[in-house]
Amino acid sequence: MSFDLNTLATFVAVAEARSFRAASDQLGVTRSAVSQAIRKLEGELGVALLQRTTRSVSLTEAGERLLASAAPALAEMRSAAAAVSDRDSRPAGLLRLVVSSIAERFIAGPLLASFRDAHPDVRLDVFVSDTPFDIVAQGYDAGVRLGEVIEQDMVAVPVSAPQRQMVVAAPAYLERFGAPAHPRDLADHRCIGWRPAPGVAPYRWEFAEGGREFDVAVDPEVTTNDMWLMIRMACAGAGLTFGMADTFRPWIERGELTPVLEDFSPTFPGFFLYFPSRRNLAPKLRALIDHVREDRRRSS
């Protein structure tokens, strides 16, 4: 049995987006064309792949099996084709990246702006996400995450210096409620917490004492997935919050936030640009890797 790869790619787009409209927008075709492609594929296979209602799209068991096999295979084929066609060409085309929202040095602006200046034929599509993300299955070229959460089969290039997380609060809050002397005192304070997605427990604040690492499950009075809201609330005196020192630095330097519990805030490996281990990298990705390495060399 032979398959039209475009039809298979349409199925993967619908299955990943769980939406015919989103898939049509992504592929640049009409929703009618998407529906026809799915009906054709289901007819060729003789099995339903999607369950449709007026409000949602879900996968059948057969659809789940096909997606699990087809998505990585299509991503590999696209990468192989790009590597062959771009091997001897200048960096160009769309470079798709997924980046942690707290990778401050990478997404602050200057690094990506200078990369674009050096390689004007490369267009960037940067998706900011803190949820688990399979860059191969989703068709992305690379990602930026903390080193501790990157899969072992990825190649990783340092993007930042070692990092440190810290607790901060506005001077007005500390004047009103005092500063905690130990992480266990956080139970007596107003806290502003972070969670990556609905239904997920708030992030546990991490510390170290005497060489022993431990975390504290604070009970936040405010919880959000938006670091900028956390910072704004903290600056307004709503409570203590927790995050990367690099993220808080501008507010600390202006005196709007004050670090506390610094004796309990250890350093750890920072952020890395990561990508699948392939011998023939596309010039656009190779150019970004070289740019990141040169940026680290200049800043170290």
Short mmCIF file of C-alpha atoms in Angstrom, two decimals, residues 1-13 27 29 33-34 36-45 49 66 70 73-74 77-78:
data_model
loop_
_atom_site.label_atom_id
_atom_site.label_comp_id
_atom_site.label_asym_id
_atom_site.label_seq_id
_atom_site.Cartn_x
_atom_site.Cartn_y
_atom_site.Cartn_z
CA MET A 1 0.00 0.00 0.00
CA SER A 2 1.42 3.41 -0.99
CA PHE A 3 0.67 6.70 0.73
CA ASP A 4 0.68 10.31 -0.36
CA LEU A 5 3.12 11.93 2.06
CA ASN A 6 1.22 15.22 1.83
CA THR A 7 -1.92 13.43 3.03
CA LEU A 8 0.01 11.87 5.89
CA ALA A 9 1.47 15.28 6.78
CA THR A 10 -2.05 16.72 6.83
CA PHE A 11 -3.15 14.00 9.27
CA VAL A 12 -0.20 14.75 11.56
CA ALA A 13 -1.00 18.48 11.52
CA LEU A 27 -0.50 24.18 6.09
CA VAL A 29 -4.76 25.28 2.62
CA ALA A 33 -8.86 20.42 1.53
CA VAL A 34 -7.84 19.22 4.99
CA GLN A 36 -10.78 15.72 2.01
CA ALA A 37 -7.21 14.61 2.77
CA ILE A 38 -8.28 12.98 6.06
CA ARG A 39 -11.21 11.21 4.40
CA LYS A 40 -8.88 9.94 1.66
CA LEU A 41 -6.37 8.59 4.18
CA GLU A 42 -9.07 6.91 6.28
CA GLY A 43 -10.51 5.38 3.12
CA GLU A 44 -7.13 4.00 2.05
CA LEU A 45 -6.52 2.52 5.51
CA LEU A 49 -8.35 7.91 12.59
CA LEU A 66 -0.37 6.24 13.39
CA ALA A 70 4.26 9.10 11.46
CA ALA A 73 9.25 9.82 10.61
CA LEU A 74 8.03 12.95 8.83
CA MET A 77 12.44 13.10 6.39
CA ARG A 78 12.11 16.89 6.45
#
